[in-house]
Coordinates of C-alpha atoms and ligand atoms in Angstrom, one line a residue:
X1 CA -14.3 -5.4 -17.2
X2 CA -13.6 -2.7 -14.6
X3 CA -10.7 -0.5 -15.3
X4 CA -8.5 -0.2 -12.2
X5 CA -6.3 2.9 -11.8
X6 CA -2.8 1.7 -10.9
X7 CA -1.5 2.9 -7.6
X8 CA 2.1 3.5 -6.6
X9 CA 2.3 3.9 -2.9
X10 CA 5.5 4.7 -1.1
X11 CA 5.8 3.3 2.4
X12 CA 8.4 5.4 4.2
X13 CA 8.3 3.2 7.3
X14 CA 10.0 5.0 10.3
X15 CA 12.1 7.3 8.1
X16 CA 12.1 11.1 7.4
X17 CA 11.0 13.5 10.1
X18 CA 8.5 16.3 9.3
X19 CA 11.2 18.6 7.8
X20 CA 12.7 15.9 5.7
X21 CA 9.1 15.0 4.7
X22 CA 8.5 18.4 3.2
X23 CA 11.7 18.4 1.2
X24 CA 11.1 14.9 0.0
X25 CA 7.5 15.5 -1.1
X26 CA 8.6 18.7 -2.8
X27 CA 11.3 16.9 -4.8
X28 CA 8.9 14.1 -5.6
X29 CA 6.3 16.5 -6.9
X30 CA 8.9 18.3 -9.0
X31 CA 10.3 15.0 -10.4
X32 CA 6.7 14.0 -11.4
X33 CA 6.0 17.3 -12.9
X34 CA 9.2 17.2 -14.9
X35 CA 8.1 13.8 -16.2
X36 CA 4.7 15.3 -17.0
X37 CA 3.1 12.7 -14.8
X38 CA -0.5 11.9 -15.4
X39 CA -1.9 11.3 -11.9
X40 CA -5.3 10.2 -13.4
X41 CA -3.4 7.4 -15.2
X42 CA -1.2 6.3 -12.3
X43 CA -2.1 7.4 -8.8
X44 CA 0.9 8.2 -6.5
X45 CA 0.7 8.2 -2.7
X46 CA 3.1 8.4 0.2
X47 CA 2.5 6.6 3.5
X48 CA 4.4 8.7 6.0
X49 CA 5.0 8.6 9.8
X50 CA 2.1 10.2 11.8
X51 CA 4.2 13.1 12.8
X52 CA 4.8 14.1 9.1
X53 CA 1.1 14.1 8.2
X54 CA 0.3 17.7 9.1
X55 CA 3.3 19.0 7.2
X56 CA 2.6 16.9 4.2
X57 CA -1.1 18.1 4.2
X58 CA 0.0 21.7 4.4
X59 CA 2.3 21.3 1.4
X60 CA -0.1 19.3 -0.7
X61 CA -2.9 21.9 0.0
X62 CA -0.7 25.0 -0.6
X63 CA 0.9 23.7 -3.8
X64 CA -2.4 22.0 -5.0
X65 CA -0.5 18.7 -5.5
X66 CA -2.4 15.8 -6.9
X67 CA -0.3 13.5 -4.8
X68 CA -2.2 11.5 -2.2
X69 CA -0.9 10.7 1.3
X70 CA -1.6 8.3 4.0
X71 CA -0.6 6.6 7.3
X72 CA 1.1 3.3 8.1
X73 CA -1.2 2.2 10.8
X74 CA -4.4 3.2 12.6
X75 CA -6.2 2.4 15.9
X76 CA -9.1 0.0 15.8
X77 CA -10.9 2.5 18.0
X78 CA -12.4 5.9 17.3
X79 CA -11.5 7.5 20.6
X80 CA -11.0 6.8 24.3
X81 CA -8.4 5.4 26.7
X82 CA -6.0 3.9 24.2
X83 CA -2.7 5.6 25.1
X84 CA -0.4 6.1 22.1
X85 CA -3.0 5.2 19.5
X86 CA -4.1 7.3 16.6
X87 CA -7.8 7.6 15.7
X88 CA -8.9 7.1 12.1
X89 CA -11.0 10.2 12.6
X90 CA -7.8 12.3 13.3
X91 CA -6.3 10.9 10.1
X92 CA -9.4 11.8 8.1
X93 CA -9.2 15.4 9.5
X94 CA -5.7 15.6 8.1
X95 CA -6.9 14.8 4.6
X96 CA -5.5 11.3 4.7
X97 CA -6.6 9.0 1.8
X98 CA -4.9 5.7 2.5
X99 CA -3.8 3.7 5.6
X100 CA -1.7 0.6 5.5
X101 CA -3.1 -2.1 7.8
X102 CA -1.4 -5.4 8.8
X103 CA 2.0 -4.6 7.3
X104 CA 4.2 -7.6 8.0
X105 CA 6.3 -5.5 10.3
X106 CA 3.2 -4.8 12.4
X107 CA 2.3 -8.5 12.4
X108 CA 5.9 -9.4 13.4
X109 CA 6.8 -6.8 15.9
X110 CA 3.4 -5.9 17.3
X111 CA 1.6 -9.2 17.2
X112 CA -1.1 -8.1 14.9
X113 CA -3.3 -11.0 13.8
X114 CA -6.4 -11.3 11.7
X115 CA -8.8 -10.1 14.5
X116 CA -6.7 -6.9 14.8
X117 CA -6.3 -6.2 11.1
X118 CA -10.1 -6.8 10.6
X119 CA -10.9 -4.4 13.4
X120 CA -8.5 -1.8 11.9
X121 CA -9.9 -2.2 8.4
X122 CA -13.4 -1.6 9.8
X123 CA -12.3 1.5 11.9
X124 CA -10.5 3.0 8.8
X125 CA -13.6 2.5 6.6
X126 CA -15.8 4.0 9.3
X127 CA -13.8 7.2 9.0
X128 CA -13.8 7.2 5.2
X129 CA -10.2 6.1 4.8
X130 CA -9.1 3.6 2.2
X131 CA -7.3 0.6 3.9
X132 CA -4.3 -0.9 2.1
X133 CA -4.6 -4.4 3.7
X134 CA -1.2 -6.1 3.6
X135 CA -0.9 -9.8 3.3
X136 CA 1.9 -12.3 2.4
X137 CA 3.9 -15.3 3.5
X138 CA 7.2 -15.8 5.3
X139 CA 10.0 -17.6 3.6
X140 CA 9.4 -20.9 5.5
X141 CA 5.8 -20.9 4.3
X142 CA 6.9 -20.4 0.6
X143 CA 9.5 -23.2 1.0
X144 CA 6.6 -25.5 2.0
X145 CA 4.6 -24.3 -1.0
X146 CA 1.8 -23.0 1.2
X147 CA 2.0 -19.3 0.0
X148 CA -1.5 -19.3 -1.5
X149 CA -3.6 -20.8 1.4
X150 CA -1.5 -18.8 4.0
X151 CA -2.0 -15.5 2.2
X152 CA -5.7 -16.2 1.5
X153 CA -6.3 -17.0 5.2
X154 CA -4.9 -13.5 6.1
X155 CA -7.2 -12.0 3.4
X156 CA -10.3 -13.9 4.7
X157 CA -9.6 -12.8 8.3
X158 CA -9.0 -9.2 7.3
X159 CA -12.2 -9.0 5.3
X160 CA -14.5 -10.7 7.8
X161 CA -17.9 -9.0 8.0
X162 CA -17.3 -6.4 5.3
X163 CA -19.9 -5.7 2.6
X164 CA -19.2 -6.0 -1.2
X165 CA -19.3 -2.3 -1.5
X166 CA -16.7 -1.8 1.2
X167 CA -14.4 -4.5 -0.3
X168 CA -14.7 -3.0 -3.8
X169 CA -13.0 0.2 -2.6
X170 CA -10.1 -1.6 -0.8
X171 CA -6.5 -2.0 -1.8
X172 CA -4.9 -5.3 -1.0
X173 CA -1.1 -5.4 -1.0
X174 CA 0.6 -8.8 -1.5
X175 CA 4.0 -8.6 0.1
X176 CA 5.9 -11.8 0.5
X177 CA 7.9 -11.2 3.7
X178 CA 11.1 -12.7 2.2
X179 CA 11.1 -10.0 -0.4
X180 CA 10.7 -7.0 1.9
X181 CA 13.9 -5.0 2.3
X182 CA 16.0 -7.9 1.1
X183 CA 16.6 -6.9 -2.5
X184 CA 15.0 -10.2 -3.4
X185 CA 12.0 -9.4 -5.6
X186 CA 9.3 -12.0 -6.3
X187 CA 9.2 -12.8 -10.0
X188 CA 6.4 -11.2 -12.0
X189 CA 4.9 -14.7 -12.1
X190 CA 5.1 -15.1 -8.3
X191 CA 3.3 -11.7 -7.9
X192 CA 0.7 -12.6 -10.5
X193 CA 0.0 -16.0 -8.9
X194 CA -1.0 -14.4 -5.6
X195 CA -2.6 -11.3 -7.1
X196 CA -4.8 -13.6 -9.1
X197 CA -5.5 -15.9 -6.2
X198 CA -6.6 -12.9 -4.1
X199 CA -8.9 -11.6 -6.8
X200 CA -10.4 -15.1 -7.4
X201 CA -11.0 -15.4 -3.6
X202 CA -12.8 -12.0 -3.5
X203 CA -14.9 -13.2 -6.4
X204 CA -15.8 -16.3 -4.3
X205 CA -16.5 -14.4 -1.1
X206 CA -18.4 -11.6 -2.9
X207 CA -19.0 -11.4 -6.6
X208 CA -17.2 -10.9 -9.9
X209 CA -17.8 -7.1 -10.0
X210 CA -16.2 -6.7 -6.6
X211 CA -13.3 -8.8 -7.6
X212 CA -12.7 -6.7 -10.7
X213 CA -12.9 -3.5 -8.8
X214 CA -10.5 -4.2 -5.9
X215 CA -6.9 -3.1 -6.5
X216 CA -4.1 -5.6 -5.7
X217 CA -0.6 -4.2 -5.3
X218 CA 2.7 -6.1 -5.1
X219 CA 5.3 -5.1 -2.5
X220 CA 8.8 -6.3 -1.8
X221 CA 12.0 -4.7 -3.2
X222 CA 10.2 -2.9 -6.0
X223 CA 12.6 -0.6 -7.9
X224 CA 12.6 1.3 -11.1
X225 CA 14.5 -1.6 -12.7
X226 CA 11.8 -4.2 -12.0
X227 CA 8.5 -2.4 -11.7
X228 CA 7.6 -2.4 -15.4
X229 CA 7.9 -6.2 -15.7
X230 CA 5.7 -6.6 -12.6
X231 CA 3.1 -4.2 -14.0
X232 CA 2.7 -6.3 -17.2
X233 CA 0.8 -8.9 -15.1
X234 CA -2.9 -8.5 -15.4
X235 CA -3.8 -8.8 -11.7
X236 CA -1.0 -6.5 -10.5
X237 CA -2.5 -3.0 -10.1
X238 CA 0.5 -1.2 -8.6
X239 CA 3.2 -1.4 -6.0
X240 CA 3.8 -0.8 -2.3
X241 CA 7.3 0.5 -2.4
X242 CA 9.5 0.7 0.8
X243 CA 13.2 1.6 0.5
X244 CA 13.0 2.9 -3.1
X245 CA 10.3 5.4 -2.1
X246 CA 12.7 7.3 0.1
X247 CA 14.5 8.6 -3.0
X248 CA 12.1 11.0 -4.8
X249 CA 13.8 10.6 -8.2
X250 CA 13.7 6.9 -8.0
X251 CA 10.1 6.8 -6.8
X252 CA 9.0 9.2 -9.5
X253 CA 10.7 6.8 -12.0
X254 CA 8.7 3.9 -10.6
X255 CA 5.5 5.9 -11.0
X256 CA 6.5 6.5 -14.7
X257 CA 6.8 2.7 -15.3
X258 CA 4.6 3.0 -18.4
X259 CA 7.5 4.8 -20.2
X260 CA 10.1 2.1 -19.4
X261 CA 11.3 -0.3 -22.0
X262 CA 11.1 -3.9 -20.9
Ligands
PGA301 P1 10.8 -2.7 0.4 O1 9.5 -2.6 1.4 O2 10.3 -2.1 -0.9 O3 11.9 -1.9 1.0 O4 11.1 -4.1 0.2 C1 8.2 -2.9 1.0 C2 7.3 -2.7 2.2 O5 7.6 -3.2 3.2 O6 6.2 -2.2 2.0

């Protein structure tokens, strides 16, 4: 069986300007160093606003930090007349590793559908970035018990036309919309149900090796107090952390989940 390196990715959303970003990343790096964090055992990344990227890159390079960083969205196009958009090539030049695609807030406020997420996944891959494809159901869908087919339809659409090799390197984040920013975390069993369903579907669409290689994160009100229980689940390979990632001490504690007692 493939061994997947867990990933703790902080999604800052539209918080922290470039000066605050420097201070926050410094504090995070110190907190991880204090805890003797083993980055090879648990990867840590921050997904920051576009305007923070250059500052974060400068700090990461200067201090030789093992921390990875990324963006929260990307254009489906490489260049051209797309006012306000950011090319994946620009991100790659800034040393970006990850880019979140199809976050529920992008789907909800910017009308991003499967055609858009699929085009963005392809454009990110084309520039050598690692997409974190976000999928997950709204509360009404869960109340009707349709969370699995709903989430898998988002997955299928996002992966359309990709090769097995491309999919093996992806990160999929399962984020039930009703658990985002609400303080309502899905139970570890809920997270496992979807993480497993996502992996099984990738096995059906591609093959077992691809399914074993892809990393599936859970996101939605993850905190230091609930991360360890979520991480006991076999198909949960990490977390996409919103609010709690703005506090560097708390986020470092989340990354150190292996030392928590359950
Ligand atoms: P939250 O956000 O941790 O604040 O719920 C998660 C996300 O939206 O990625």
